[in-house]
Short mmCIF file of C-alpha atoms in Angstrom, two decimals:
data_model
loop_
_atom_site.label_atom_id
_atom_site.label_comp_id
_atom_site.label_asym_id
_atom_site.label_seq_id
_atom_site.Cartn_x
_atom_site.Cartn_y
_atom_site.Cartn_z
CA MET A 1 3.47 11.82 -9.88
CA SER A 2 3.52 9.98 -6.13
CA ILE A 3 5.86 10.19 -3.20
CA VAL A 4 5.96 7.68 -0.07
CA VAL A 5 7.95 7.50 2.38
CA VAL A 6 10.06 3.82 2.43
CA ASP A 7 11.89 3.73 4.77
CA GLY A 8 8.67 3.44 7.75
CA GLY A 9 8.93 0.55 10.07
CA MET A 10 12.53 0.57 10.15
CA ASP A 11 14.84 -0.26 12.53
CA SER A 12 16.78 2.81 13.58
CA GLU A 13 18.49 1.85 16.47
CA GLY A 14 22.62 2.22 16.09
CA ASN A 15 22.05 2.91 12.09
CA PRO A 16 25.14 5.95 11.63
CA HIS A 17 22.87 7.13 9.20
CA SER A 18 20.00 7.64 11.11
CA SER A 19 19.15 11.45 10.00
CA TRP A 20 18.74 9.41 6.39
CA HIS A 21 15.32 9.31 5.21
CA PHE A 22 14.58 7.33 1.78
CA LEU A 23 11.67 7.99 -0.57
CA ALA A 24 10.57 6.46 -3.70
CA ALA A 25 8.55 8.53 -6.12
CA ALA A 26 6.64 7.77 -9.41
CA CYS A 27 8.14 9.79 -12.52
CA SER A 28 6.06 10.68 -15.75
CA ASP A 29 8.81 9.55 -17.52
CA GLY A 30 8.48 6.36 -17.27
CA ALA A 31 11.30 5.49 -14.34
CA VAL A 32 10.61 4.42 -10.42
CA ARG A 33 13.37 6.66 -8.67
CA LEU A 34 14.91 6.47 -5.01
CA PHE A 35 15.83 9.21 -3.21
CA ILE A 36 18.06 10.19 -0.18
CA ILE A 37 17.02 13.23 1.94
CA ASP A 38 19.91 14.25 4.64
CA GLU A 39 18.67 16.21 7.43
CA SER A 40 21.97 16.73 8.49
CA GLU A 41 24.27 17.68 4.91
CA LYS A 42 20.38 19.29 4.00
CA LYS A 43 21.12 17.79 1.11
CA ILE A 44 18.61 15.66 -1.46
CA LEU A 45 20.80 12.74 -3.60
CA LEU A 46 19.31 10.68 -6.48
CA LEU A 47 20.44 6.44 -5.45
CA ALA A 48 18.64 4.40 -8.00
CA GLU A 49 16.22 4.74 -10.60
CA SER A 50 14.24 1.67 -12.70
CA PHE A 51 12.87 2.44 -15.77
CA TYR A 52 11.06 -0.78 -16.11
CA HIS A 53 7.34 0.32 -17.14
CA GLN A 54 8.11 2.26 -20.31
CA ARG A 55 5.62 3.93 -19.44
CA CYS A 56 4.15 6.77 -17.15
CA VAL A 57 4.58 5.58 -13.47
CA LEU A 58 0.61 6.65 -12.06
CA LYS A 59 1.06 5.31 -7.61
CA LEU A 60 3.44 3.78 -5.40
CA GLN A 61 3.17 1.75 -1.67
CA THR A 62 5.51 0.94 0.54
CA PHE A 63 5.42 -1.92 3.05
CA THR A 64 7.95 -4.05 5.37
CA HIS A 65 7.98 -7.99 5.88
CA GLN A 66 10.00 -9.57 9.07
CA PRO A 67 10.89 -13.24 7.91
CA ALA A 68 10.55 -15.49 10.60
CA SER A 69 14.52 -15.18 10.57
CA GLY A 70 17.02 -12.67 8.99
CA SER A 71 16.65 -8.60 8.10
CA GLN A 72 13.21 -6.90 7.66
CA VAL A 73 12.93 -7.15 4.03
CA VAL A 74 11.47 -3.35 2.10
CA PHE A 75 8.90 -4.16 -0.60
CA LEU A 76 7.93 -1.28 -2.89
CA CYS A 77 4.43 -1.55 -5.04
CA SER A 78 4.46 0.26 -8.38
CA ALA A 79 1.52 0.88 -10.64
CA ALA A 80 1.70 2.36 -14.39
CA THR A 81 -0.64 4.15 -17.24
CA ASP A 82 -0.84 -0.19 -18.64
CA GLY A 83 -2.53 -1.28 -15.92
CA ARG A 84 -0.01 -3.57 -14.40
CA ILE A 85 1.80 -3.85 -10.75
CA ALA A 86 5.46 -4.51 -10.26
CA LEU A 87 6.90 -5.28 -6.62
CA TRP A 88 10.13 -4.77 -5.90
CA ASN A 89 12.48 -5.25 -3.14
CA ILE A 90 14.56 -2.66 -2.44
CA SER A 91 16.06 -3.90 1.05
CA GLU A 92 19.32 -4.47 -1.12
CA ILE A 93 19.91 -0.61 -2.23
CA ILE A 94 19.10 0.57 0.96
CA GLU A 95 21.50 -1.49 2.74
CA MET A 96 24.10 -0.54 0.31
CA ALA A 97 23.95 3.32 0.39
CA LYS A 98 24.05 3.01 4.13
CA ALA A 99 27.45 0.77 3.55
CA ALA A 100 29.15 3.12 1.04
CA ASP A 101 30.16 6.65 1.75
CA ILE A 102 27.66 7.53 -0.68
CA HIS A 103 28.22 12.07 -0.29
CA GLN A 104 32.40 11.44 -1.68
CA GLU A 105 30.89 9.77 -4.74
CA ARG A 106 30.08 13.54 -5.87
CA THR A 107 29.19 12.76 -10.50
CA ARG A 108 28.43 8.85 -9.18
CA GLN A 109 25.42 8.01 -11.83
CA PRO A 110 22.31 6.25 -9.80
CA LEU A 111 21.98 2.62 -8.99
CA GLU A 112 20.39 0.01 -11.03
CA LEU A 113 16.89 -0.64 -9.29
CA GLY A 114 16.71 -4.13 -10.98
CA SER A 115 13.69 -5.48 -12.28
CA PRO A 116 10.64 -6.08 -9.89
CA CYS A 117 10.10 -9.52 -8.09
CA LEU A 118 6.33 -9.51 -9.16
CA VAL A 119 4.56 -8.30 -11.64
CA PHE A 120 0.45 -8.38 -12.53
CA VAL A 121 -2.63 -6.94 -14.29
CA ALA A 122 -4.66 -5.31 -11.99
CA HIS A 123 -6.76 -3.40 -14.45
CA GLN A 124 -7.35 -2.70 -17.84
CA CYS A 125 -6.10 1.08 -17.99
CA GLY A 126 -4.25 3.27 -15.47
CA VAL A 127 -4.00 2.51 -11.51
CA ASN A 128 -4.95 5.56 -9.50
CA GLY A 129 -5.39 4.49 -6.83
CA LEU A 130 -3.08 2.14 -4.28
CA ASP A 131 -3.27 0.62 -0.27
CA VAL A 132 -1.60 -1.96 1.34
CA ARG A 133 -2.23 -3.24 5.20
CA SER A 134 -1.19 -6.07 6.78
CA LEU A 135 -3.17 -8.96 7.12
CA ASP A 136 -1.13 -11.45 9.36
CA ASP A 137 2.14 -13.21 9.42
CA GLY A 138 3.16 -12.63 6.02
CA ARG A 139 0.39 -11.69 4.00
CA PHE A 140 -0.47 -8.84 3.31
CA LEU A 141 -4.17 -7.54 1.33
CA LEU A 142 -3.40 -4.84 -0.96
CA ALA A 143 -6.41 -2.39 -2.82
CA SER A 144 -5.73 -1.16 -6.28
CA GLY A 145 -8.56 1.42 -8.03
CA GLY A 146 -7.98 2.12 -11.69
CA ASP A 147 -9.27 4.42 -14.40
CA ASP A 148 -11.83 1.60 -15.60
CA ASN A 149 -13.87 2.54 -11.88
CA ALA A 150 -13.12 -0.89 -10.37
CA VAL A 151 -12.00 -1.38 -7.49
CA ARG A 152 -9.91 -4.71 -6.77
CA ILE A 153 -8.57 -6.75 -3.52
CA TRP A 154 -5.27 -8.76 -3.74
CA VAL A 155 -3.76 -10.55 -1.16
CA ILE A 156 0.73 -10.72 -0.59
CA CYS A 157 1.46 -14.00 0.63
CA ILE A 158 5.74 -13.70 1.06
CA THR A 159 6.61 -17.39 1.86
CA PRO A 160 10.13 -19.24 1.95
CA ARG A 161 10.75 -20.12 -1.77
CA ALA A 162 10.47 -23.38 -0.98
CA TRP A 163 7.15 -23.21 -0.29
CA LEU A 164 6.40 -21.61 -3.28
CA ASP A 165 5.49 -25.00 -5.50
CA GLY A 166 3.12 -26.70 -2.94
CA PRO A 167 0.29 -25.16 -1.16
CA LEU A 168 0.23 -22.18 0.76
CA SER A 169 1.39 -22.76 4.47
CA PRO A 170 -1.25 -21.59 7.04
CA SER A 171 -1.20 -18.36 8.25
CA PRO A 172 -0.39 -18.90 12.44
CA SER A 173 -4.18 -17.49 13.05
CA GLU A 174 -5.46 -19.98 10.64
CA ARG A 175 -3.26 -22.88 12.73
CA GLN A 176 -4.87 -21.49 16.05
CA GLU A 177 -8.03 -21.67 14.57
CA GLU A 178 -7.77 -25.34 13.42
CA THR A 179 -6.35 -26.23 16.32
CA GLY A 180 -8.82 -24.52 18.56
CA SER A 181 -6.34 -22.79 20.74
CA GLY A 182 -5.45 -19.44 21.35
CA SER A 183 -8.55 -16.48 21.75
CA ARG A 184 -8.95 -12.96 18.94
CA GLU A 185 -7.13 -11.62 21.93
CA ASP A 186 -4.06 -13.89 22.38
CA ARG A 187 -4.18 -12.98 18.56
CA GLY A 188 -4.02 -9.07 19.43
CA ASP A 189 -5.36 -6.53 16.96
CA GLU A 190 -9.03 -7.30 16.25
CA ASP A 191 -8.21 -7.09 12.25
CA ASP A 192 -6.86 -10.67 12.69
CA GLU A 193 -9.96 -12.28 12.98
CA ASP A 194 -11.39 -12.03 9.72
CA SER A 195 -7.88 -13.28 7.84
CA ARG A 196 -9.47 -16.58 7.70
CA GLY A 197 -10.37 -17.69 3.95
CA TRP A 198 -8.04 -15.71 2.19
CA SER A 199 -5.77 -18.36 1.23
CA ASP A 200 -8.58 -20.28 -0.46
CA LEU A 201 -8.66 -17.94 -3.84
CA GLY A 202 -7.35 -18.22 -7.35
CA VAL A 203 -3.45 -17.85 -8.15
CA VAL A 204 -2.80 -14.06 -10.23
CA ALA A 205 1.14 -14.84 -10.56
CA ASP A 206 4.09 -15.69 -8.21
CA GLY A 207 7.44 -14.28 -8.08
CA TRP A 208 10.48 -14.00 -5.74
CA SER A 209 12.50 -11.92 -4.12
CA SER A 210 15.87 -10.34 -5.91
CA ASP A 211 18.19 -12.05 -3.55
CA GLY A 212 15.84 -16.09 -4.01
CA GLY A 213 15.53 -15.98 -0.45
CA LEU A 214 11.72 -15.31 -0.49
CA ALA A 215 8.74 -16.24 -3.01
CA LEU A 216 5.75 -13.97 -3.74
CA ARG A 217 2.09 -15.36 -4.34
CA VAL A 218 -0.43 -12.82 -5.56
CA LEU A 219 -4.04 -14.10 -4.68
CA LYS A 220 -7.24 -13.04 -6.43
CA GLY A 221 -9.62 -11.41 -3.81
CA PRO A 222 -13.03 -9.56 -4.42
CA SER A 223 -13.65 -6.24 -6.26
CA ALA A 224 -16.78 -4.01 -7.08
CA GLU A 225 -16.31 -3.94 -10.94
CA SER A 226 -18.20 -0.42 -11.25
CA ALA A 227 -17.65 1.23 -7.93
CA HIS A 228 -17.72 4.60 -9.11
CA ALA A 229 -18.69 6.74 -12.06
CA ALA A 230 -15.61 7.54 -13.15
CA HIS A 231 -11.56 6.95 -12.32
CA VAL A 232 -10.42 5.46 -9.15
CA THR A 233 -7.87 7.95 -7.74
CA GLY A 234 -7.62 7.43 -3.82
CA LEU A 235 -7.93 4.34 -1.21
CA ARG A 236 -7.29 3.51 1.95
CA PHE A 237 -7.67 0.67 4.09
CA LEU A 238 -9.26 1.55 7.69
CA SER A 239 -9.52 -2.08 8.62
CA SER A 240 -8.43 -5.31 7.50
CA ARG A 241 -12.48 -5.26 7.17
CA MET A 242 -13.24 -1.50 5.66
CA LEU A 243 -12.13 0.71 2.87
CA VAL A 244 -11.99 3.72 1.93
CA SER A 245 -12.45 4.75 -1.64
CA ALA A 246 -12.38 8.11 -3.20
CA SER A 247 -13.22 9.36 -7.11
CA ILE A 248 -13.24 12.20 -10.02
CA ASP A 249 -16.67 11.57 -9.71
CA GLN A 250 -16.71 13.31 -6.10
CA ARG A 251 -17.83 10.56 -3.58
CA LEU A 252 -15.83 9.12 -1.11
CA THR A 253 -17.06 5.52 -0.38
CA HIS A 254 -16.68 3.36 2.28
CA TRP A 255 -16.73 -0.20 1.93
CA ALA A 256 -17.07 -3.68 4.13
CA LEU A 257 -14.58 -5.85 3.03
CA SER A 258 -14.14 -10.30 3.51
CA SER A 259 -12.50 -12.37 1.09
CA ARG A 260 -15.26 -12.78 -0.59
CA CYS A 261 -17.17 -9.82 -1.50
CA LEU A 262 -16.75 -5.77 -1.41
CA THR A 263 -20.37 -4.54 0.07
CA LEU A 264 -21.06 -0.98 -0.01
CA ILE A 265 -21.35 0.58 3.04
CA HIS A 266 -22.00 4.35 2.38
CA SER A 267 -21.57 6.37 -0.04
CA ARG A 268 -21.24 11.08 0.28
CA TRP A 269 -20.89 13.64 -2.27
CA CYS A 270 -17.16 15.67 -1.66
CA GLN A 271 -16.94 19.60 -2.78
CA VAL A 272 -13.28 18.92 -3.91
CA ALA A 273 -13.59 18.56 -8.16
CA ASP A 274 -10.95 16.18 -10.09
CA ILE A 275 -9.66 14.37 -6.64
CA ALA A 276 -6.04 12.91 -6.92
CA GLU A 277 -5.70 12.13 -3.71
CA LEU A 278 -6.92 10.60 -0.13
CA GLU A 279 -5.44 10.38 2.70
CA SER A 280 -7.17 8.81 6.07
CA TRP A 281 -6.31 9.48 10.15
CA GLU A 282 -7.31 7.98 13.29
CA GLY A 283 -8.85 10.57 15.48
CA HIS A 284 -10.91 10.33 19.10
CA PRO A 285 -13.25 9.03 20.14
CA ALA A 286 -12.19 5.54 18.94
CA GLY A 287 -14.00 4.15 15.69
CA THR A 288 -13.93 8.25 14.73
CA HIS A 289 -11.75 8.85 11.27
CA LEU A 290 -10.70 11.69 9.37
CA PHE A 291 -9.99 11.69 5.56
CA ALA A 292 -7.96 14.80 3.23
CA LEU A 293 -9.24 14.86 -0.34
CA CYS A 294 -7.14 17.19 -2.07
CA GLY A 295 -7.34 18.25 -5.80
CA ASP A 296 -9.04 21.70 -7.49
CA GLY A 297 -9.34 22.68 -3.42
CA LEU A 298 -8.94 21.05 -0.10
CA GLN A 299 -11.66 19.62 1.63
CA VAL A 300 -11.30 17.87 5.05
CA LEU A 301 -14.50 14.74 6.16
CA LYS A 302 -14.38 13.29 9.36
CA SER A 303 -16.48 9.57 9.73
CA TRP A 304 -17.81 7.31 12.82
CA GLN A 305 -19.08 3.99 13.23
CA THR A 306 -22.91 4.74 14.87
CA GLY A 307 -22.40 1.25 17.13
CA ASN A 308 -19.76 -1.85 17.74
CA ASP A 309 -22.19 -3.69 15.76
CA SER A 310 -22.58 -1.49 12.84
CA PRO A 311 -20.26 -0.60 11.12
CA ALA A 312 -21.81 2.66 9.44
CA PRO A 313 -20.20 5.74 9.76
CA GLU A 314 -22.01 9.03 9.55
CA THR A 315 -19.56 12.20 7.67
CA ASP A 316 -19.42 15.53 8.44
CA SER A 317 -17.33 17.97 6.51
CA THR A 318 -14.98 19.33 8.95
CA ASP A 319 -12.85 21.91 6.33
CA ALA A 320 -13.18 23.72 2.66
CA ARG A 321 -10.22 25.07 0.84
CA SER A 322 -10.42 26.22 -2.82
CA PRO A 323 -7.37 28.20 -4.46
CA ARG A 324 -10.07 29.74 -6.73
#
C-alpha cells in the first residue's frame, strides 16, 4: 500500500554496504516489512516484518534523530485502517543487517521487527496521509489525514528517557528566546522561528525506544476536523508554517500552520479523480513548489507565493495525464 526509503540521512562513510538501500512497505495483509535492496548483487531481501497492526497498513513515513550523544536513530511511522499510528525504532535491525553476512543465509526467516515504541489513536478510521518534518532538536511535526476527512497535527518529542517523568525540557531555540541570546539567523533555517509554543500542548501518549535510552512523547496540536469533503489521501509540509493536503474530493489545499490552529489559505480543484498520493518538491525561483497528484491519472501543479508577507499561493497546472 505504501513504500518509503528508510536509510535517508544515514552516514554511509566507511560503510562496506554502501550499495544497500533499506525500504519499508505497508502491506494489506497487516504487515510492516523492511527490505534490503542490494544494487551490486541485484537482489531484494526481506529483512524483518511485524504483524502488530493486525489490520491493513495504509501509510508509512520515516525520520531520523541525532541524540546529543550516541548514534543516529532511525524511526518509522506506520498507520493502519483502525486509525492508530505506531512509531518504531528500526536502528537496531538496520545495524544487525550491516554486521551480518545475510546473503549467506539463503533459507533464513525474516527477523522480528519487534514492538513499536509508541502507539496512539489519531483518527476515527483509516489514516491515508502522513508526513513528518523536523521542528528543532528533538522535536518533529507529524501531520495525519484520515478517512474521517480530518487533518491533524501532532508533535513528537524525543528526549533522554530520564526526562519523561518530568516536564519537557525547552528546546535549544526556546532557551535562546528566554535568555535573549541568538538571533534568528544564528539559529539557521527561518522555519525554527515558529517553534515556540509547541510544548504547551496536551500529552497524547508516552513511550520509549527499544534500547531504553530515549523517551518519546506525542503532543496533540491543531486540527481541521472537516478539512475536506472526502478522505484525505495526501499531506506534505512545505515548511513548519505551511501544509498542503489532497483528498478524494479532488482538492489541493494550502494551510497556514501554527501551534494553535490550521488556517485555510487556498484550495484548488484538480483534474485527477480518486487521488491516492501527493508528492512535492521545491522549484525555481525561491518560494515555488511543484506537486504531483496521482490516482485515476497524473497531474503536476505549481504554486508560488505572491509576496514575502503573504503566504497565499497561486497555482497553475503544468501537466496532466490520464491512463484512458
